[in-house]
PDB file of C-alpha atoms in Angstrom:
ATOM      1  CA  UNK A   1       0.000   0.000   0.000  1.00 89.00           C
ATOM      2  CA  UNK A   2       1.185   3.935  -0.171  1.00 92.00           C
ATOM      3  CA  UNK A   3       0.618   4.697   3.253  1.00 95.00           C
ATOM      4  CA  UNK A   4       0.619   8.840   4.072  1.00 96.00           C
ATOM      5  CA  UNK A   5       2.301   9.026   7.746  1.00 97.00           C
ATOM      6  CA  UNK A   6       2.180  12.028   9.311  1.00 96.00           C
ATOM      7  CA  UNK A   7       3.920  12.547  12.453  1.00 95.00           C
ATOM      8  CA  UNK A   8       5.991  15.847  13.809  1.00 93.00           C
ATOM      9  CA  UNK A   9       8.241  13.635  16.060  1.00 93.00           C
ATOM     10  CA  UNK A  10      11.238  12.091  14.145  1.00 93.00           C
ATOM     11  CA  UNK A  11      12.190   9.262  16.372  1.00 93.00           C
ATOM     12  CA  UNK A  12       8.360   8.256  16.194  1.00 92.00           C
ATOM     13  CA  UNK A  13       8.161   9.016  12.310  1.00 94.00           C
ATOM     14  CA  UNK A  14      11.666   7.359  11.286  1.00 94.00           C
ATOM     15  CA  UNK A  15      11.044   3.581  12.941  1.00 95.00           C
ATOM     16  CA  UNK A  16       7.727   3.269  12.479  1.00 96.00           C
ATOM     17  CA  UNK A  17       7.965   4.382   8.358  1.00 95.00           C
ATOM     18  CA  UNK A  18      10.913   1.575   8.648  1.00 95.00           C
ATOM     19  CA  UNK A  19       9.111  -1.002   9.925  1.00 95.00           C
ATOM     20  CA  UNK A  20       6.014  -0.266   7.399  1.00 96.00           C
ATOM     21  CA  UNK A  21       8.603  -0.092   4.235  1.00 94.00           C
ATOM     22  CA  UNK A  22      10.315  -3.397   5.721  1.00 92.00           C
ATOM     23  CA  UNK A  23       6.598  -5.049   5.225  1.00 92.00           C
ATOM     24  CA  UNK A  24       6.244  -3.383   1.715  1.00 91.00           C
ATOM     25  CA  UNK A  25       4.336  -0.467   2.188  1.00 94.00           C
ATOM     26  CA  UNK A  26       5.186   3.041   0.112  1.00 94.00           C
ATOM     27  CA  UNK A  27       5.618   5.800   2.800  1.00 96.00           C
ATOM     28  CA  UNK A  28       5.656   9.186   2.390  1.00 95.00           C
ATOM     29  CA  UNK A  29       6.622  10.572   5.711  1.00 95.00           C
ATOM     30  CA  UNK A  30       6.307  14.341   6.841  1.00 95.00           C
ATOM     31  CA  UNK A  31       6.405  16.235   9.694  1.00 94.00           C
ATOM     32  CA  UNK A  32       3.479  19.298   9.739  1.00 91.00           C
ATOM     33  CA  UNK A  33       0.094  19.600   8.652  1.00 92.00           C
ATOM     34  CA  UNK A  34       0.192  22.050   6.210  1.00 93.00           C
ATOM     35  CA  UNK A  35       2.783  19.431   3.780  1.00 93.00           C
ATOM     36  CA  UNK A  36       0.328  16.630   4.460  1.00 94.00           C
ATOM     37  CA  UNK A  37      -2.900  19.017   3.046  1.00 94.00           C
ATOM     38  CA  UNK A  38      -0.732  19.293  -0.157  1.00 94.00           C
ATOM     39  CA  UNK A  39      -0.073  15.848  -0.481  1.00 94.00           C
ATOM     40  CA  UNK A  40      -3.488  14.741   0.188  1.00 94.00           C
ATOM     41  CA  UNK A  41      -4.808  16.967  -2.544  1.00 92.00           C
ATOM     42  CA  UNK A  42      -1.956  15.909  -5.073  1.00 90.00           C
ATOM     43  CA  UNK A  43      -1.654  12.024  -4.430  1.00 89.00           C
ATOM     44  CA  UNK A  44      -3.900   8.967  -4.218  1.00 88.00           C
ATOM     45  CA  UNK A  45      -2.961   6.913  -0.898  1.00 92.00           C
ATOM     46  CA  UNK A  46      -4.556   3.704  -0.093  1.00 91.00           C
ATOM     47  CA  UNK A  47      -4.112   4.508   4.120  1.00 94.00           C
ATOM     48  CA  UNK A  48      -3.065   7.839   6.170  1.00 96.00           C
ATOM     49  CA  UNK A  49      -1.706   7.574   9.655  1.00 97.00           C
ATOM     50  CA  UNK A  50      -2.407  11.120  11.427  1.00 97.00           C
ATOM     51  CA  UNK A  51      -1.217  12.096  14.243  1.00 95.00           C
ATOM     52  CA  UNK A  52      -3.523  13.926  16.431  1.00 92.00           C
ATOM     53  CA  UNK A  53      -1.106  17.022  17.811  1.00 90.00           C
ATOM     54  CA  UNK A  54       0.735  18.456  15.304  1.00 91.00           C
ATOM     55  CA  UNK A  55       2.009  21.860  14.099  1.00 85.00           C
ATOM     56  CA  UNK A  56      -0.326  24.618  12.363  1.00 85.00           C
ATOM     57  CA  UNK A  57      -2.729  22.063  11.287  1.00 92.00           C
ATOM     58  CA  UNK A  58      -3.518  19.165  13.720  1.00 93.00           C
ATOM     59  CA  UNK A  59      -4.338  15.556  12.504  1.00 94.00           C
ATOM     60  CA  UNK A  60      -8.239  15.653  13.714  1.00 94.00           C
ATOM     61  CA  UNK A  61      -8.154  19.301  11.223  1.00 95.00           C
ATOM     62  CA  UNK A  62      -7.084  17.013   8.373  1.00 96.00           C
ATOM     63  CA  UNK A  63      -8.699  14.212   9.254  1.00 96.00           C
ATOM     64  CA  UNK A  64     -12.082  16.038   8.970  1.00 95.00           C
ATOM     65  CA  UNK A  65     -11.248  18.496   5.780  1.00 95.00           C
ATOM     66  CA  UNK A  66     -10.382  15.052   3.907  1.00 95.00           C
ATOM     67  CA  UNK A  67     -13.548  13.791   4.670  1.00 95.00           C
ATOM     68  CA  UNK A  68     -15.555  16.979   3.971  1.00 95.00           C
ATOM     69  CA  UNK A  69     -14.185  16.207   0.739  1.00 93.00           C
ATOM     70  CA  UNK A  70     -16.005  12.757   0.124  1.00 93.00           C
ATOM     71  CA  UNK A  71     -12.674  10.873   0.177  1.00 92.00           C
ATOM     72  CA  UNK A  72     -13.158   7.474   1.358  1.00 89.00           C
ATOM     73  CA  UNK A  73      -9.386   6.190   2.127  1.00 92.00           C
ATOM     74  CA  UNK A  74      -8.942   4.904   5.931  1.00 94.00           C
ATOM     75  CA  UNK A  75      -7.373   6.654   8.171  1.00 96.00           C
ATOM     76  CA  UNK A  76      -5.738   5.550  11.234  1.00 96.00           C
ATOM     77  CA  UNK A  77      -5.436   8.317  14.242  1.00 95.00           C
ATOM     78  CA  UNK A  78      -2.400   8.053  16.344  1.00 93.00           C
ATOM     79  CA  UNK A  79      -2.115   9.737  19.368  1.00 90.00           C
ATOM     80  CA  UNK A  80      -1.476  10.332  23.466  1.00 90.00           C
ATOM     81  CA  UNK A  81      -4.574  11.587  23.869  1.00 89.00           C
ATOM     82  CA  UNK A  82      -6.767   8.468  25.476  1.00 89.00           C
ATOM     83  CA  UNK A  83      -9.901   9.514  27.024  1.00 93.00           C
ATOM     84  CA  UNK A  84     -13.351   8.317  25.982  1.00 93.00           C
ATOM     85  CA  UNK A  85     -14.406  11.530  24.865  1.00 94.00           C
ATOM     86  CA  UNK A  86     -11.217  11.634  22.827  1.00 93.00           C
ATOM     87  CA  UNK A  87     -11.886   8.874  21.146  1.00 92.00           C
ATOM     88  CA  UNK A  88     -15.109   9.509  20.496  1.00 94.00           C
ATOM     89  CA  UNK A  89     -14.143  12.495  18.983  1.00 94.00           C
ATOM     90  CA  UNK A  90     -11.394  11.519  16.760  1.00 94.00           C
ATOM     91  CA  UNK A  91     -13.851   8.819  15.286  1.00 94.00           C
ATOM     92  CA  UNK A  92     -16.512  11.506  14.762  1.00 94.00           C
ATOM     93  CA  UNK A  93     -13.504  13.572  12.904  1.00 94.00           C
ATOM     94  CA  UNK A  94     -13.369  10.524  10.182  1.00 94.00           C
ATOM     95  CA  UNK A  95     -10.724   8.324  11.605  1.00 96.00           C
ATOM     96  CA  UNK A  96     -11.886   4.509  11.110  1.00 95.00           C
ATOM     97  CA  UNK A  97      -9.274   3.434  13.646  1.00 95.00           C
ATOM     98  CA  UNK A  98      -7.457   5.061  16.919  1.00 93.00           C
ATOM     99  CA  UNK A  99      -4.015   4.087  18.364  1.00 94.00           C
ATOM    100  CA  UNK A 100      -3.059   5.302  21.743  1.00 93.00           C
ATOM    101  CA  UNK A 101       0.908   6.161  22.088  1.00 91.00           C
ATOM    102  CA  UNK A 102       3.429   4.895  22.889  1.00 90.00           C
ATOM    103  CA  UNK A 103       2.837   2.797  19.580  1.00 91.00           C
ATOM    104  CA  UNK A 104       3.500  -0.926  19.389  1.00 93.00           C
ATOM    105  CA  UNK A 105       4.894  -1.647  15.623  1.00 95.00           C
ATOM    106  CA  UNK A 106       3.551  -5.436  15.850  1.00 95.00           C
ATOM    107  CA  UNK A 107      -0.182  -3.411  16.932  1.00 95.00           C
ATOM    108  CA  UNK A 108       0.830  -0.671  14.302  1.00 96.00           C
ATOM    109  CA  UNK A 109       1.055  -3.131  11.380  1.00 95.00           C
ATOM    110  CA  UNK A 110      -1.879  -5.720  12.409  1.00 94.00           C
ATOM    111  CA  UNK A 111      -4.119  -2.511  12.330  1.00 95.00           C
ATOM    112  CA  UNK A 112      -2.836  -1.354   8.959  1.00 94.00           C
ATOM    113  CA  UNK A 113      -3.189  -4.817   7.500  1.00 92.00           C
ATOM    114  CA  UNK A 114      -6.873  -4.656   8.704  1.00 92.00           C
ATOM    115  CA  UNK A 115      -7.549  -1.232   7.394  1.00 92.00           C
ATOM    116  CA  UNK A 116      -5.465  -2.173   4.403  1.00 88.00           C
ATOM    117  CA  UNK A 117      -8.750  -4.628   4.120  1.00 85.00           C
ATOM    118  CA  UNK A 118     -11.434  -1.842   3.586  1.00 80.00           C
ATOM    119  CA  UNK A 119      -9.750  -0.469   0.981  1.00 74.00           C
ATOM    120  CA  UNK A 120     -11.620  -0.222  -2.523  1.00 68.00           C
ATOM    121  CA  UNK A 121      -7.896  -1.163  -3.979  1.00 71.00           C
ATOM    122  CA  UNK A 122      -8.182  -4.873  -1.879  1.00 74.00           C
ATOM    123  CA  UNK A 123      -7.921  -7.896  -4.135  1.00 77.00           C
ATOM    124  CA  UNK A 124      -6.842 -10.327  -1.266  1.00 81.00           C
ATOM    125  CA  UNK A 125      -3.660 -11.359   0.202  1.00 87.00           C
ATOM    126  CA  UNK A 126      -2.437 -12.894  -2.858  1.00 92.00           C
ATOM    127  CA  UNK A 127      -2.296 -11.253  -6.482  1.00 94.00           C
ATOM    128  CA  UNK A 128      -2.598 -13.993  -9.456  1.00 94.00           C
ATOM    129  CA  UNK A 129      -1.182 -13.574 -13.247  1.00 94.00           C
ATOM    130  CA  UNK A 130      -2.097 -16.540 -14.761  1.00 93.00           C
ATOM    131  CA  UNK A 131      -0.569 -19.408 -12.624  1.00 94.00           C
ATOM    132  CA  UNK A 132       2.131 -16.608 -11.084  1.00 95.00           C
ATOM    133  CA  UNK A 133       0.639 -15.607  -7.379  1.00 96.00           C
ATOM    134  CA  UNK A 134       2.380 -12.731  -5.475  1.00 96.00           C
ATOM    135  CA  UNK A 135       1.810 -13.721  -1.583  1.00 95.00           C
ATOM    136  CA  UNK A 136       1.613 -10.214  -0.311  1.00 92.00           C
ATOM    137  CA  UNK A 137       2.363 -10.707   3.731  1.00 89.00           C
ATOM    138  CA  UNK A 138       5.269 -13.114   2.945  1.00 92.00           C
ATOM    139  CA  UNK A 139       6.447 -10.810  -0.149  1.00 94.00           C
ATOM    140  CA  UNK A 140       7.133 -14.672  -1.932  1.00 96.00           C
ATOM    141  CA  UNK A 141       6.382 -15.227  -5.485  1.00 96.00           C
ATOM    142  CA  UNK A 142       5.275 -18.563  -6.329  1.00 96.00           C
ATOM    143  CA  UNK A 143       4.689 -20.138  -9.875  1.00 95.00           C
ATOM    144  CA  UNK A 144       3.877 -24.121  -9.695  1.00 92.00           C
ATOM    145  CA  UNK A 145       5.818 -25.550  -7.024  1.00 93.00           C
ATOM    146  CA  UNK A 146       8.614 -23.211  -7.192  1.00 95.00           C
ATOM    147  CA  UNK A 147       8.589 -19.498  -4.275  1.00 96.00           C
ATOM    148  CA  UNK A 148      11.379 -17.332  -4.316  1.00 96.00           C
ATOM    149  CA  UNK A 149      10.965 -14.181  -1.631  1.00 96.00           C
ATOM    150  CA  UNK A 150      10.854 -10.800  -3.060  1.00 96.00           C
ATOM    151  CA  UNK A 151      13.089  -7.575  -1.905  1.00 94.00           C
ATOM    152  CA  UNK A 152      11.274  -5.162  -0.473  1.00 94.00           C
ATOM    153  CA  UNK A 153      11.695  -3.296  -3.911  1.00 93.00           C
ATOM    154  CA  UNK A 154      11.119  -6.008  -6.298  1.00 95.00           C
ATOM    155  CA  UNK A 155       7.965  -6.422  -4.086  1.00 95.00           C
ATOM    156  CA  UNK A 156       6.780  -2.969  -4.652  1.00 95.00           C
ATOM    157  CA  UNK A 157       7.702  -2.871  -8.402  1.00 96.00           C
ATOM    158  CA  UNK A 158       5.499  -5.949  -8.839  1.00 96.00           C
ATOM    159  CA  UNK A 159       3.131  -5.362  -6.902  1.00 94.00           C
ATOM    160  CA  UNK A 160       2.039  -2.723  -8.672  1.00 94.00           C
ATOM    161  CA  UNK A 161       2.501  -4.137 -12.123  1.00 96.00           C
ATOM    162  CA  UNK A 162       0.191  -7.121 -10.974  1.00 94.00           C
ATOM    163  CA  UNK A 163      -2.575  -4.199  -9.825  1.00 92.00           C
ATOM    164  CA  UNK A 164      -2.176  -2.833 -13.718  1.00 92.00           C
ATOM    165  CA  UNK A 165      -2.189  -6.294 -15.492  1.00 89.00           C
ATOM    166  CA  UNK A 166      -1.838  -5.747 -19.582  1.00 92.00           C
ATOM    167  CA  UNK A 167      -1.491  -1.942 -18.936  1.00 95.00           C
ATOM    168  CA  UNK A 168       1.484   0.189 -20.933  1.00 96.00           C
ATOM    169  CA  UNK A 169       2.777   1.918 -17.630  1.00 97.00           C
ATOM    170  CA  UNK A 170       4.664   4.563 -18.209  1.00 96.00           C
ATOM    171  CA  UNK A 171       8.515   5.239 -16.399  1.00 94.00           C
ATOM    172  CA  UNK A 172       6.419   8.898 -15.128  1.00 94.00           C
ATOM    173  CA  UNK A 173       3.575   6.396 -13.935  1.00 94.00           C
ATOM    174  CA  UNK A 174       6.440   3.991 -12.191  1.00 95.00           C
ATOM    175  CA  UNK A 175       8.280   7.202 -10.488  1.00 94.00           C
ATOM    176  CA  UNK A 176       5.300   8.857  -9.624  1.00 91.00           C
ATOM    177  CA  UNK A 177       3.974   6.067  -7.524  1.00 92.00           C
ATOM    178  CA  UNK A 178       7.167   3.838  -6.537  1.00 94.00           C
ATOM    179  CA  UNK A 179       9.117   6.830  -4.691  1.00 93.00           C
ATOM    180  CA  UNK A 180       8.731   9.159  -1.691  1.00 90.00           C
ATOM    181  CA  UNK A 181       7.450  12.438  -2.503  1.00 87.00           C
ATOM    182  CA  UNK A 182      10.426  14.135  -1.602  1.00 85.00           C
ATOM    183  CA  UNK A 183      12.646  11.438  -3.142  1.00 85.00           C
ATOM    184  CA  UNK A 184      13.820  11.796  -6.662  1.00 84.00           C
ATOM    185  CA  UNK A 185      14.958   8.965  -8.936  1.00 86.00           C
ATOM    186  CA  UNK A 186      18.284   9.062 -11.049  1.00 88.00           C
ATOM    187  CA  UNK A 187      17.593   9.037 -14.712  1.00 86.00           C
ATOM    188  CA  UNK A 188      19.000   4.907 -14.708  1.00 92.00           C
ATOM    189  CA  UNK A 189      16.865   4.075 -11.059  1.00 94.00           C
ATOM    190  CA  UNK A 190      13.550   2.813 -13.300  1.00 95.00           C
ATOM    191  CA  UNK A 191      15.675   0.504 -16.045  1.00 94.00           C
ATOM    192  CA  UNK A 192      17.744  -0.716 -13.036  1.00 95.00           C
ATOM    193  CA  UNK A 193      14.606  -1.869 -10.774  1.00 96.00           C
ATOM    194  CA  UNK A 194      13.181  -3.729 -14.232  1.00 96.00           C
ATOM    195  CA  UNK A 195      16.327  -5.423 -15.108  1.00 96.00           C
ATOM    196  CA  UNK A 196      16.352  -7.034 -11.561  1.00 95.00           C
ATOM    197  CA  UNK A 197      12.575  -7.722 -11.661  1.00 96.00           C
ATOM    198  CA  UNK A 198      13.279  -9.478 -14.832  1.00 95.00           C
ATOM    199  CA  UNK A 199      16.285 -11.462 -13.762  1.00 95.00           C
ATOM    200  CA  UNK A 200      13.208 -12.787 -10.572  1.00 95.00           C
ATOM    201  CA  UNK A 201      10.891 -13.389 -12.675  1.00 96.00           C
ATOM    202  CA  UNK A 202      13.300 -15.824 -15.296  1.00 95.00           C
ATOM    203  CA  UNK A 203      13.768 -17.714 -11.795  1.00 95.00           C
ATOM    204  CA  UNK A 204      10.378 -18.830 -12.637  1.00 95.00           C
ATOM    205  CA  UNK A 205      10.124 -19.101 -16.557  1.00 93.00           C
ATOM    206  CA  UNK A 206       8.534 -15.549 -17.183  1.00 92.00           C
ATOM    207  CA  UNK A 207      11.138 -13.294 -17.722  1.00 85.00           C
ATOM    208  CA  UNK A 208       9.402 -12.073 -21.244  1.00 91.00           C
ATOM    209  CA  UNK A 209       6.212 -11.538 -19.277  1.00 95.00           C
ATOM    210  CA  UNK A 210       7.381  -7.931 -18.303  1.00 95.00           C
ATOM    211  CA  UNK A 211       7.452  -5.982 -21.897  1.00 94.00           C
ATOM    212  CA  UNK A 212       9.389  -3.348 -22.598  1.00 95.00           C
ATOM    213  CA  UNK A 213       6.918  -1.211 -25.055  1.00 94.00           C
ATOM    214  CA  UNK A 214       9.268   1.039 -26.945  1.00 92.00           C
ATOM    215  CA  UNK A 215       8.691   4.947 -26.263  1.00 91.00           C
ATOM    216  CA  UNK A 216       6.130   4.446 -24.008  1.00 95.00           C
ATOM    217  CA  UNK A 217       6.633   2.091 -20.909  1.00 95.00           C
ATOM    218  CA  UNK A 218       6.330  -1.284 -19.859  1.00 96.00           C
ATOM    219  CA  UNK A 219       3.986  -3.980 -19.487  1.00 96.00           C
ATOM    220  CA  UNK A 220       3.090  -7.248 -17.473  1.00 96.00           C
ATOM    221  CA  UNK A 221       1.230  -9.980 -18.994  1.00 93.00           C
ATOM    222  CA  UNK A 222       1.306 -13.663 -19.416  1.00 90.00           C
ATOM    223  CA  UNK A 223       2.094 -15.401 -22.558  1.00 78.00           C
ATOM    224  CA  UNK A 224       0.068 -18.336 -23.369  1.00 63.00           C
TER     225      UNK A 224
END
């Protein structure tokens, strides 16, 4: 999933966007309020992690514009704040879920997985091409009875090539949605991540399954 964490406190932010990237999850971390309002405008997430107190505008203030704006993506509320009444309120804001600090990452990512579930983007937890099926807790990729396990970026790269099955994707489309916001590629970072996705999938006999469509992109799909 791309997951939109936001969370002013860097020794909260850095581990816990580590352990969701570890797991496979795109993260685009930041730090205030007013970022995370631009981002949520520009990009499509398939999660956002909030945290309740932050600078200039607070995590319950997003949580409720983004739902003002009929924009259906869970949203997980983190926060010290652990009162009734402050739950109640945070879940009146829009939040679907509400995590008290300090946060447990083995709590953090069983709660994501589950809200990972409600999202329109859900196909299950395995992705099928044919007879190729991407297991997407164990990150293994299985054809007949051969499984190799997946990098974390191999993972990602596939992941969302088995979401567009048969679609041209462009190298724009595959930077725009495979790095940080704030993160930029180098001009070779794209043809590097495809060679090595290439060289996993000839472990299994489908190297020529991932096209390379001259002047336009690339493309996944199964020969018969």
């Amino acid at each position: 999933m791309r997951i939109l964490f936001v969370e002013d406190d860097p020794e909260q932010l850095e581990p816990l966007s580590t352990a969701l990237t570890h797991v496979g999850h795109l993260v685009d971390g930041v730090q205030e309020g007013e970022t995370a309002q631009w981002l949520m405008q520009e990009k499509t997430y398939d999660l956002l992690i909030l945290d309740w107190m932050l600078p200039k505008v607070n995590g319950l203030e997003l949580c409720s514009q983004y739902r003002q704006q009929g924009k259906s993506t869970p949203i997980l509320l983190l926060t010290a704040k652990d009162t009734t009444a402050d739950k109640v309120m945070g879940l009146d804001a829009g939040a679907d879920d509400y995590l008290i600090k300090p946060v447990d990452v083995m709590e953090l990512l069983a709660r994501v997985r589950a809200l990972g579930r409600r999202s329109p983007q859900w196909l299950g937890d395995q992705l099928h091409l044919q007879d190729l099926v991407l297991d997407l807790p164990s990150m293994t990729l299985r054809r007949g009875d051969q499984a190799i396990v997946l990098s974390t970026r191999e993972y990602q790269f596939l992941e969302f090539f088995l979401r567009h099955p048969g679609q041209v994707i462009s190298r724009e489309q595959l930077e725009l949605n495979l790095w940080e916001w704030d993160n930029q590629p180098e001009s070779n970072a794209v043809s590097t991540q495809i060679r090595r996705l290439r060289l996993r999938l000839e472990e299994l006999g489908c190297a020529d399954w991932l096209e390379t469509i001259y002047g336009m992109g690339y493309r996944l799909q199964a020969n018969s």
